[in-house]
Coordinates of C-alpha atoms in Angstrom, one line a residue:
M7 CA 130.0 158.9 83.8
D8 CA 132.4 161.1 81.9
D9 CA 136.0 162.3 82.6
S10 CA 134.8 165.5 84.2
S11 CA 134.2 163.6 87.4
S12 CA 137.8 162.5 87.8
H13 CA 140.3 164.5 89.8
S14 CA 144.1 164.5 89.7
H15 CA 146.1 165.2 92.8
T16 CA 147.3 168.5 91.3
Q17 CA 143.7 169.8 90.8
T18 CA 142.5 169.0 94.3
I19 CA 142.9 170.7 97.6
E20 CA 144.2 168.4 100.4
F21 CA 143.8 168.7 104.1
P22 CA 146.9 170.1 105.8
R23 CA 149.7 167.7 106.8
E24 CA 152.4 170.2 108.1
T25 CA 153.5 169.7 111.7
D26 CA 155.3 173.0 112.3
G27 CA 154.2 174.7 115.5
L28 CA 151.9 171.9 116.6
P29 CA 152.0 170.5 120.2
E30 CA 153.1 167.0 120.8
A31 CA 150.3 164.5 121.4
R32 CA 149.7 163.7 125.0
K33 CA 149.2 160.5 126.8
T34 CA 145.6 159.3 126.9
E35 CA 143.9 160.0 130.2
L36 CA 141.3 158.0 132.2
V37 CA 138.7 160.5 133.4
E38 CA 136.3 159.3 136.1
L39 CA 133.0 161.1 136.0
D40 CA 129.9 160.9 138.2
D41 CA 126.3 161.4 137.2
G42 CA 125.8 165.1 136.6
D43 CA 129.4 166.0 136.0
E44 CA 130.6 168.3 133.2
F45 CA 133.6 167.8 130.9
E46 CA 135.4 169.8 128.2
L47 CA 136.4 168.1 125.0
D48 CA 138.5 170.0 122.5
I49 CA 139.2 168.9 118.9
M50 CA 142.7 170.1 118.0
P51 CA 145.7 169.3 115.7
V52 CA 148.8 167.7 117.2
K53 CA 152.0 166.1 116.0
K54 CA 152.7 162.5 116.9
R55 CA 155.6 160.1 116.4
I56 CA 154.5 156.9 114.6
S57 CA 157.4 154.5 114.0
D58 CA 160.0 156.8 112.3
A59 CA 157.6 159.4 111.0
T60 CA 156.3 162.5 112.8
V61 CA 152.8 163.1 111.4
R62 CA 150.1 165.7 111.8
M63 CA 147.0 164.2 113.5
L64 CA 143.7 165.4 115.0
A65 CA 143.1 164.7 118.7
Y66 CA 140.5 165.1 121.4
N67 CA 142.1 167.0 124.3
G68 CA 145.5 166.5 122.7
S69 CA 145.7 162.7 122.8
V70 CA 145.2 159.8 120.4
P71 CA 143.0 158.1 121.4
G72 CA 141.1 160.8 123.2
P73 CA 140.4 160.6 126.9
T74 CA 138.6 157.5 128.2
L75 CA 135.5 158.7 130.1
K76 CA 134.5 156.3 132.9
V77 CA 130.8 156.9 133.7
P78 CA 128.4 154.9 136.0
Q79 CA 125.7 153.0 134.2
G80 CA 122.5 155.1 134.3
G81 CA 124.4 158.3 134.6
T82 CA 124.3 161.4 132.5
I83 CA 127.2 163.7 131.8
T84 CA 127.5 167.1 130.1
V85 CA 130.2 167.3 127.5
H86 CA 131.1 170.7 126.0
V87 CA 132.8 170.1 122.6
T88 CA 134.9 172.9 121.1
N89 CA 136.1 172.6 117.5
H90 CA 139.6 173.7 116.7
G91 CA 140.0 171.1 113.9
D92 CA 140.1 171.3 110.2
L93 CA 136.4 171.3 109.3
D94 CA 132.9 171.4 110.7
A95 CA 132.4 168.7 113.3
T96 CA 129.9 166.7 115.3
V97 CA 130.6 164.0 117.9
H98 CA 128.7 160.7 117.7
W99 CA 128.4 158.7 121.0
H100 CA 128.6 155.3 119.4
G101 CA 126.3 152.6 120.9
L102 CA 124.6 154.9 123.5
R103 CA 120.9 155.0 123.6
L104 CA 120.8 158.7 124.6
E105 CA 118.4 161.5 123.8
N106 CA 118.1 161.8 120.0
R107 CA 119.1 165.4 119.7
Y108 CA 122.6 164.6 121.1
D109 CA 123.3 161.7 118.8
G110 CA 125.8 163.8 116.8
T111 CA 124.5 163.4 113.2
H112 CA 123.3 165.8 110.5
D113 CA 119.8 164.7 111.4
T114 CA 120.0 165.9 114.9
Q115 CA 122.2 169.0 115.0
A116 CA 123.9 171.7 112.9
P117 CA 127.6 171.0 112.6
I118 CA 129.9 172.7 115.0
P119 CA 131.9 175.4 113.0
I120 CA 135.6 175.9 113.6
G121 CA 136.0 177.9 116.8
E122 CA 132.6 177.2 118.1
T123 CA 131.3 175.0 121.0
F124 CA 128.3 172.6 121.2
T125 CA 127.0 171.0 124.4
Y126 CA 126.0 167.3 124.6
K127 CA 124.0 165.6 127.3
V128 CA 125.4 162.1 127.2
H129 CA 123.2 159.4 128.9
V130 CA 124.8 156.0 129.5
P131 CA 122.0 153.4 130.1
D132 CA 124.0 150.2 129.4
A133 CA 127.1 148.7 130.8
G134 CA 130.2 148.1 128.6
A135 CA 132.6 149.8 126.3
F136 CA 131.3 152.5 124.0
W137 CA 133.1 155.1 122.0
Y138 CA 132.9 158.5 120.4
H139 CA 134.0 159.8 117.0
P140 CA 133.2 162.3 114.2
H141 CA 130.1 161.9 112.0
I142 CA 131.2 164.5 109.3
R143 CA 134.0 163.2 107.0
E144 CA 134.4 160.3 109.3
D145 CA 136.9 158.8 106.8
Y146 CA 139.2 161.7 107.5
G147 CA 138.6 162.5 111.2
Q148 CA 138.8 158.9 112.4
E149 CA 142.0 158.1 110.4
M150 CA 143.6 161.3 111.7
G151 CA 143.0 160.2 115.4
L152 CA 139.5 161.4 116.5
Y153 CA 138.3 158.5 118.6
G154 CA 138.0 157.7 122.3
N155 CA 136.2 155.4 124.6
I156 CA 133.4 155.6 127.2
L157 CA 133.6 152.9 129.9
A158 CA 130.2 152.4 131.5
T159 CA 130.6 150.7 134.9
S160 CA 127.7 148.4 135.8
S161 CA 125.4 149.1 138.6
D162 CA 125.4 145.3 139.4
A163 CA 128.6 144.3 141.2
D164 CA 128.3 140.8 139.8
Y165 CA 127.6 141.8 136.2
W166 CA 131.2 140.9 135.2
P167 CA 133.4 138.2 136.8
P168 CA 136.1 139.5 139.1
V169 CA 139.5 140.6 137.7
N170 CA 142.6 142.2 139.0
R171 CA 142.4 145.3 136.8
E172 CA 140.8 146.6 133.5
L173 CA 142.5 148.0 130.4
V174 CA 140.8 149.9 127.6
L175 CA 142.5 149.3 124.2
T176 CA 141.6 150.7 120.8
L177 CA 142.8 148.8 117.7
D178 CA 143.5 150.8 114.5
D179 CA 145.7 151.1 111.4
I180 CA 147.0 154.1 109.6
L181 CA 148.3 154.6 106.1
I182 CA 151.8 156.2 106.1
E183 CA 153.4 157.2 102.8
D184 CA 156.7 159.1 102.4
G185 CA 156.8 160.0 106.1
Q186 CA 153.2 161.4 106.2
I187 CA 149.7 160.2 106.6
A188 CA 148.5 159.6 103.1
A189 CA 146.8 162.7 101.7
F190 CA 143.1 163.3 102.0
R191 CA 141.1 165.5 99.6
E192 CA 138.9 168.2 101.0
S193 CA 136.4 167.9 98.2
E194 CA 135.7 164.1 98.2
T195 CA 136.4 160.8 99.8
T196 CA 138.8 158.3 98.2
H197 CA 139.4 154.6 98.7
V198 CA 135.7 154.1 98.4
A199 CA 135.8 150.6 97.0
M200 CA 137.4 148.8 100.0
G201 CA 137.9 151.6 102.5
R202 CA 141.3 152.9 103.4
F203 CA 143.5 150.2 104.8
G204 CA 146.6 151.2 106.8
N205 CA 150.1 149.9 106.7
V206 CA 150.9 150.5 110.3
M207 CA 149.0 148.8 113.1
L208 CA 148.1 150.9 116.2
A209 CA 147.1 149.6 119.7
A210 CA 146.0 152.4 122.0
G211 CA 147.3 154.8 119.3
E212 CA 150.9 153.3 119.4
P213 CA 152.7 151.2 116.8
D214 CA 154.9 149.4 119.4
L215 CA 152.8 149.3 122.5
S216 CA 154.4 147.7 125.6
L217 CA 152.3 146.5 128.6
E218 CA 153.1 144.8 131.9
A219 CA 151.3 142.1 133.9
T220 CA 152.1 139.7 136.8
R221 CA 152.0 136.0 136.9
G222 CA 148.4 134.7 137.5
E223 CA 146.9 138.2 136.9
V224 CA 143.5 138.4 135.3
V225 CA 143.1 141.6 133.2
R226 CA 139.9 142.7 131.5
F227 CA 140.6 144.1 128.0
Y228 CA 137.9 146.3 126.5
F229 CA 138.8 146.1 122.8
T230 CA 137.4 148.6 120.3
N231 CA 138.0 148.5 116.6
T232 CA 138.4 152.1 115.5
A233 CA 139.8 151.4 112.0
N234 CA 138.2 152.8 108.9
T235 CA 137.8 149.4 107.3
R236 CA 140.2 146.7 108.7
V237 CA 138.7 143.7 110.5
F238 CA 140.9 142.6 113.4
N239 CA 141.3 139.0 114.6
V240 CA 142.8 139.4 118.1
A241 CA 144.9 136.6 119.7
L242 CA 147.1 136.3 122.8
P243 CA 149.1 133.1 122.4
G244 CA 150.6 132.1 125.7
A245 CA 147.7 133.5 127.7
Q246 CA 144.2 132.3 128.3
M247 CA 141.3 134.3 126.8
K248 CA 137.7 134.3 128.1
L249 CA 135.1 136.2 126.0
V250 CA 132.6 137.8 128.4
G251 CA 131.0 140.7 126.6
A252 CA 130.5 142.6 123.4
D253 CA 129.1 145.9 122.2
A254 CA 126.4 146.6 124.8
G255 CA 126.7 144.0 127.5
H256 CA 127.6 140.5 128.6
Y257 CA 127.1 137.3 126.7
E258 CA 124.5 134.7 127.3
H259 CA 127.4 132.4 128.5
E260 CA 131.1 133.1 128.8
E261 CA 133.5 131.0 126.7
L262 CA 137.2 130.3 126.4
V263 CA 138.5 131.4 123.0
E264 CA 141.7 131.4 121.0
E265 CA 140.8 134.5 118.9
V266 CA 138.2 137.3 118.8
L267 CA 137.0 138.9 115.6
L268 CA 136.2 142.6 115.5
A269 CA 134.8 144.5 112.6
P270 CA 135.1 148.3 112.5
S271 CA 133.2 149.9 115.4
E272 CA 132.6 146.5 117.2
R273 CA 133.8 146.0 120.8
A274 CA 134.7 142.9 122.8
V275 CA 135.2 142.4 126.5
V276 CA 137.8 139.8 127.0
D277 CA 139.2 138.6 130.4
V278 CA 142.9 137.4 130.0
R279 CA 144.8 135.3 132.5
F280 CA 148.6 135.4 132.3
A281 CA 149.4 132.0 133.9
E282 CA 153.1 132.1 133.3
A283 CA 155.9 134.6 133.5
G284 CA 157.6 135.7 130.3
K285 CA 156.7 137.5 127.1
V286 CA 153.2 137.4 125.6
A287 CA 152.3 139.1 122.2
L288 CA 149.0 140.7 121.4
E289 CA 148.5 139.8 117.8
H290 CA 146.2 140.4 114.8
R291 CA 146.0 137.1 112.9
T292 CA 144.8 136.7 109.3
P293 CA 144.9 133.5 107.2
E294 CA 148.1 134.9 105.5
R295 CA 150.0 136.7 108.1
T296 CA 150.3 137.7 111.7
Y297 CA 150.8 141.3 112.9
P298 CA 152.2 142.2 116.3
L299 CA 150.0 144.8 118.1
A300 CA 151.6 144.9 121.6
A301 CA 154.3 143.2 123.7
I302 CA 153.3 142.2 127.2
T303 CA 156.0 141.4 129.8
V304 CA 154.6 139.1 132.6
A305 CA 156.6 139.4 135.8
E306 CA 157.5 136.5 138.1
E307 CA 155.6 137.7 141.2
H308 CA 152.1 136.4 141.8
A309 CA 149.1 138.6 141.4
E310 CA 147.0 139.2 144.5
P311 CA 144.3 138.4 145.0
S312 CA 144.1 135.3 142.8
H313 CA 141.1 135.0 140.5
A314 CA 142.1 131.6 139.0
D315 CA 139.1 129.8 140.2
Q316 CA 136.6 132.4 139.1
F317 CA 138.4 132.7 135.7
A318 CA 138.0 128.9 135.2
R319 CA 134.3 129.1 135.8
L320 CA 132.3 129.8 132.7
R321 CA 129.2 131.6 133.9
S322 CA 125.8 131.9 132.2
N323 CA 123.8 135.1 132.6
R324 CA 120.1 134.8 133.4
D325 CA 119.0 138.0 131.7
M326 CA 120.4 136.8 128.4
A327 CA 119.0 133.3 128.9
E328 CA 115.6 135.0 129.2
Q329 CA 116.2 136.7 125.9
R330 CA 116.9 133.3 124.4
E331 CA 113.3 132.3 125.3
R332 CA 111.9 135.6 124.1
I333 CA 113.4 135.3 120.6
E334 CA 112.0 131.9 119.8
P335 CA 108.9 133.1 117.9
F336 CA 111.1 135.4 115.8
L337 CA 113.4 132.7 114.5
K338 CA 110.9 131.2 112.1
A339 CA 109.0 134.4 111.4
P340 CA 109.5 136.2 108.1
P341 CA 111.5 139.4 108.4
D342 CA 109.7 142.7 108.8
K343 CA 112.3 144.5 106.6
T344 CA 115.0 143.2 104.3
L345 CA 118.1 145.2 103.3
S346 CA 120.5 144.3 100.4
F347 CA 124.1 145.5 100.4
V348 CA 125.1 146.3 96.8
A349 CA 128.0 148.1 95.0
E350 CA 127.8 149.9 91.6
M351 CA 131.2 150.7 90.0
D352 CA 131.8 153.0 87.0
M353 CA 135.5 153.6 86.6
G354 CA 135.0 155.6 83.4
V355 CA 137.5 155.7 80.6
P356 CA 140.9 157.5 80.8
E357 CA 141.0 160.8 78.9
G358 CA 142.1 160.4 75.2
V359 CA 141.3 156.7 75.0
P360 CA 138.8 155.9 72.1
V361 CA 135.5 154.5 73.3
V362 CA 132.7 152.3 72.3
Y363 CA 129.3 152.0 74.0
V364 CA 128.3 148.6 75.4
C365 CA 125.1 147.3 77.1
P366 CA 125.9 145.9 80.6
M367 CA 123.2 143.3 80.2
H368 CA 124.0 142.4 76.6
P369 CA 127.7 142.9 76.0
E370 CA 127.3 141.8 72.4
V371 CA 125.5 145.1 71.8
V372 CA 128.2 147.5 70.8
S373 CA 127.8 151.0 69.3
E374 CA 130.1 153.8 68.3
E375 CA 127.5 156.3 69.6
P376 CA 125.8 156.7 73.0
G377 CA 122.3 155.4 73.2
S378 CA 120.1 152.6 74.5
C379 CA 120.2 148.9 74.1
P380 CA 117.6 147.7 71.5
K381 CA 117.1 144.5 73.5
C382 CA 116.5 145.8 77.0
G383 CA 116.5 149.6 76.8
M384 CA 119.3 150.0 79.2
K385 CA 121.7 153.0 78.7
L386 CA 124.9 151.9 76.9
L387 CA 128.0 152.6 78.9
A388 CA 131.3 153.9 77.6
Q389 CA 134.2 151.3 77.4
A390 CA 137.7 151.7 76.1
A391 CA 137.6 150.7 72.4
E392 CA 141.1 149.3 72.6
A393 CA 140.4 147.4 75.8
T394 CA 139.5 144.1 74.3
T395 CA 140.7 142.4 77.4
Y396 CA 139.0 142.8 80.8
V397 CA 140.7 141.9 84.1
C398 CA 139.7 141.3 87.7
P399 CA 141.6 143.9 89.9
M400 CA 141.7 141.3 92.7
H401 CA 142.7 138.3 90.4
P402 CA 144.7 139.7 87.4
E403 CA 145.0 136.1 86.1
V404 CA 141.2 136.2 85.4
T405 CA 140.7 137.8 82.0
S406 CA 137.9 138.0 79.5
D407 CA 137.0 139.6 76.2
K408 CA 133.8 140.8 77.7
P409 CA 133.0 143.1 80.7
D410 CA 131.8 140.2 82.8
R411 CA 132.3 139.3 86.5
C412 CA 135.2 137.4 88.1
P413 CA 134.2 133.8 88.8
K414 CA 136.5 133.7 91.8
C415 CA 135.2 136.8 93.7
G416 CA 132.2 138.2 91.8
M417 CA 133.8 141.5 91.2
K418 CA 133.2 143.5 88.0
L419 CA 136.0 143.0 85.4
L420 CA 137.6 146.3 84.4
P421 CA 139.5 147.2 81.2
A422 CA 143.0 145.9 81.4
S423 CA 144.5 149.3 80.6
L424 CA 142.8 150.7 83.7
V425 CA 143.9 147.9 86.0
E426 CA 147.5 148.1 84.8
A427 CA 147.5 151.9 85.4
G428 CA 146.2 151.5 88.9
G429 CA 147.6 148.3 90.2
G430 CA 150.8 146.6 91.3
H431 CA 151.5 148.6 94.4
D432 CA 152.1 146.8 97.7
H433 CA 150.2 148.5 100.6
G434 CA 152.6 147.7 103.3
D435 CA 155.9 149.5 102.7
A436 CA 158.9 148.2 104.6
E437 CA 159.8 151.5 106.0
H438 CA 156.7 152.1 108.0
G439 CA 154.5 149.0 107.7
H440 CA 154.1 146.1 110.1
H441 CA 154.2 143.2 107.7
G442 CA 154.1 140.6 110.4
H443 CA 155.1 137.1 109.4
E444 CA 153.2 135.2 106.7
H445 CA 151.5 131.9 107.4
H446 CA 148.8 129.7 105.8
G447 CA 145.7 128.0 107.0
H448 CA 142.4 129.5 108.1
H449 CA 141.0 130.7 111.5
G450 CA 137.4 130.8 112.4
E451 CA 134.4 129.9 110.2
P452 CA 134.4 128.7 106.6
E453 CA 134.2 131.0 103.7
H454 CA 130.9 132.7 102.6
G455 CA 131.0 132.4 98.8
H456 CA 133.7 135.0 98.3
D457 CA 137.3 133.8 97.8
A458 CA 138.4 136.2 100.6
A459 CA 139.1 133.9 103.5
Q460 CA 136.0 133.6 105.8
G461 CA 134.1 136.1 103.7
I462 CA 136.5 138.9 104.9
E463 CA 138.8 141.1 103.0
W464 CA 141.8 141.1 105.2
E465 CA 144.0 143.4 103.1
D466 CA 143.8 145.9 100.2
D467 CA 144.9 143.8 97.3
M468 CA 144.1 146.5 94.7
L469 CA 145.5 149.6 96.4
E470 CA 145.8 151.9 93.4
V471 CA 142.4 151.0 91.9
N472 CA 140.9 151.4 95.4
R473 CA 142.7 154.8 95.8
M474 CA 141.0 156.0 92.5
T475 CA 137.5 155.2 93.6
T476 CA 135.3 158.0 94.9
P477 CA 131.6 158.6 95.3
A478 CA 131.6 159.8 91.7
N479 CA 132.6 156.4 90.3
M480 CA 131.7 153.9 93.0
R481 CA 128.3 153.8 94.7
W482 CA 127.6 151.7 97.8
K483 CA 123.9 151.1 98.4
L484 CA 121.5 149.8 101.1
V485 CA 118.4 148.7 99.2
D486 CA 115.0 148.1 100.8
R487 CA 114.0 144.8 99.1
E488 CA 110.2 145.6 99.5
T489 CA 110.1 149.1 98.0
G490 CA 113.4 149.3 96.0
A491 CA 114.3 152.5 97.9
E492 CA 118.0 153.1 98.2
N493 CA 120.0 154.7 100.9
A494 CA 118.5 158.1 101.9
Q495 CA 115.3 157.3 100.0
I496 CA 114.5 154.5 102.6
D497 CA 111.6 155.7 104.7
W498 CA 110.9 153.5 107.7
T499 CA 108.8 154.3 110.8
F500 CA 108.7 152.3 114.0
H501 CA 107.3 152.8 117.5
V502 CA 108.9 152.5 120.9
G503 CA 108.3 149.0 122.0
D504 CA 108.5 147.4 118.5
Q505 CA 110.5 144.3 118.0
V506 CA 111.7 144.5 114.4
K507 CA 113.2 141.6 112.5
L508 CA 115.7 142.8 109.9
R509 CA 117.2 140.6 107.3
L510 CA 120.6 141.8 106.0
V511 CA 121.6 140.3 102.6
N512 CA 125.1 140.9 101.4
E513 CA 124.7 140.4 97.7
M514 CA 127.2 138.4 95.7
N515 CA 125.6 139.9 92.5
S516 CA 127.4 143.2 93.0
D517 CA 130.2 145.0 91.3
H518 CA 132.4 144.5 94.4
P519 CA 131.1 141.9 96.9
M520 CA 132.8 142.4 100.3
P521 CA 132.0 142.4 104.1
H522 CA 130.1 145.2 105.7
P523 CA 129.8 146.1 109.4
F524 CA 126.1 147.3 109.8
H525 CA 125.5 149.8 112.6
V526 CA 122.2 151.1 114.1
H527 CA 122.3 154.3 116.1
G528 CA 120.6 154.7 119.5
A529 CA 117.0 153.9 118.5
G530 CA 117.6 150.7 120.4
R531 CA 119.9 147.7 120.5
F532 CA 119.7 144.3 118.7
L533 CA 120.3 140.6 119.0
V534 CA 121.8 138.6 116.2
L535 CA 119.2 135.8 115.5
A536 CA 120.9 133.8 112.8
R537 CA 123.6 133.7 110.1
D538 CA 122.8 131.9 106.9
E539 CA 119.8 130.3 108.8
V540 CA 122.1 129.0 111.6
V541 CA 120.8 130.2 114.9
E542 CA 123.2 132.4 116.8
P543 CA 124.6 130.2 119.7
N544 CA 125.5 132.9 122.1
L545 CA 123.4 136.0 122.5
V546 CA 124.6 139.5 123.3
W547 CA 123.3 143.0 122.9
K548 CA 124.8 144.6 119.8
D549 CA 124.8 147.9 117.9
T550 CA 127.0 146.7 115.0
V551 CA 127.1 143.4 113.2
L552 CA 129.6 142.2 110.5
V553 CA 127.8 140.8 107.5
R554 CA 130.4 138.8 105.6
T555 CA 130.6 138.5 101.8
G556 CA 127.6 136.6 100.5
E557 CA 126.1 136.2 104.0
I558 CA 122.5 136.6 105.2
V559 CA 122.1 137.8 108.8
D560 CA 118.9 138.2 110.7
I561 CA 118.8 140.6 113.7
L562 CA 116.0 141.6 116.1
L563 CA 116.0 145.3 116.9
D564 CA 114.5 146.2 120.2
V565 CA 113.2 149.7 119.6
T566 CA 113.4 151.8 122.8
N567 CA 114.1 155.4 121.9
P568 CA 112.1 158.0 120.0
G569 CA 113.6 160.2 117.4
R570 CA 115.2 160.2 113.9
W571 CA 118.1 157.7 113.8
M572 CA 120.7 156.6 111.3
A573 CA 121.7 153.1 110.2
H574 CA 124.8 152.6 107.9
C575 CA 127.8 150.6 107.0
H576 CA 130.6 151.4 109.4
I577 CA 133.4 151.3 106.8
A578 CA 134.0 155.0 106.9
E579 CA 134.4 155.4 103.2
H580 CA 131.2 153.5 102.4
H581 CA 129.3 155.6 104.9
E582 CA 130.7 158.8 103.2
S583 CA 129.7 157.5 99.8
G584 CA 126.1 157.3 100.8
M585 CA 125.6 153.8 102.3
M586 CA 123.3 155.0 105.0
F587 CA 119.7 156.0 105.7
S588 CA 117.6 157.5 108.5
F589 CA 114.4 156.2 110.1
N590 CA 111.8 157.5 112.5
V591 CA 110.8 156.1 115.9
L592 CA 107.5 157.4 117.3
P593 CA 106.3 157.1 120.9
P594 CA 104.2 154.0 121.7
P595 CA 100.8 154.0 119.9
A596 CA 98.0 155.1 122.2

């Protein structure tokens, strides 16, 4: 790849960031809708105060998050979406098994031009927390505030345990630099290597959210991770947490937990009991630091009615226990399809730097002219002639005289001159960032081969290198192991009623091994069968699964819905760089 693919900030057009004349962002509304109701949803720019910065954002109906739509399970609502935003738009109804033509992707509709309206028929077949967001330049729209929840109330009064009240809470982060949201290019996505991490944490769109509760109260939290790339690890020290549900329904059995892990686009339904009066912090905990997300004041008066006894009871759910019996034959069966997650990085050579041409497979093969390797026939790649030292962007203490891979994390080593030009910048600036307090020790499961704790990249440790990566120099791929097809070339066909075992392999032999949240659109829903051959202990219906670095995850897709559907990584920048494909679902065979 030559220098012509690179762009400087002065050569590119950026999306607007001015706030003059914009309305103030409104408070998020809860809108209760019945089956058959209609609703207007308007995409529009607003200005919003985040910490000490007033920034331009995009909003649904003027609020960030957009309105929470409360809809009965089994109901269908009509939503008229008008686009007054910055670019063509669609709305994806994440997790809903609705009619294919309303899925909100380029496969199912023409984009909504600025100033135009499109009408969606939104069917809600399952109980739980779902959400809506853009599916064109998702990296931009989502970071700028375009996300909102759909709360589907169960038709079964006993589906969830009793609580005093419910609270819908989005978890997000945002990158603030010099008093503005960090610039976005109109022409291309940046931060493609790791996704765009933020330096300010947001809960329900607020950097310093305050909540209230009463002693003994049981509150159901519907958490949704709406971040572009950050994985949240949610804790409420001082309160009791009971995990009761996830993406598309309740768990096989309820369990008391200390923390709940949420990858981008995942949801968790958590019942929380505030046993004592005082202060409780909602936190995001990583192995290195803790970030405050919200402060909860628990009043002295007792909550009525008391649900203490029901909270202490850990229920099992018969419908999911039946799924446990159903999946037994699939556990030992070979996968029907296998997908590998792979990165290819070509950072190029800075303009004016002398180059030599090197074989990636045989680094001892060096030429002053472009050509092919005489040993294997591979194309020789340009390297900086003066860059005799290669460095890992994640671990600068790892150096080599060859363009090898880092033994600590598996990432491709880059010329030292490039790493020095693009590194050394702390992501969390003290003016706007929530640093939290640092601590050591690990939460959750052991590592999965990558040195990032628990197979998760909790922070952007190579910010400037990450910022320079675009689809032109970094390619994320989903690869069909059987055919070798990549991304949009993958051509799968299933039928309604199929049970498809998919194996997801997050390759360590990749230019940048890292975790990926894999999302399947409304063709059906799936169960996680096993992780690294360990059977999943607690079943729940899902539409997104986190595949950690080096991990192998088996899922069973229950195909229920005809049409052309997408599957992709839900790190927004990976999706925008092409880490996606579409597949067909036909009616049941005659």
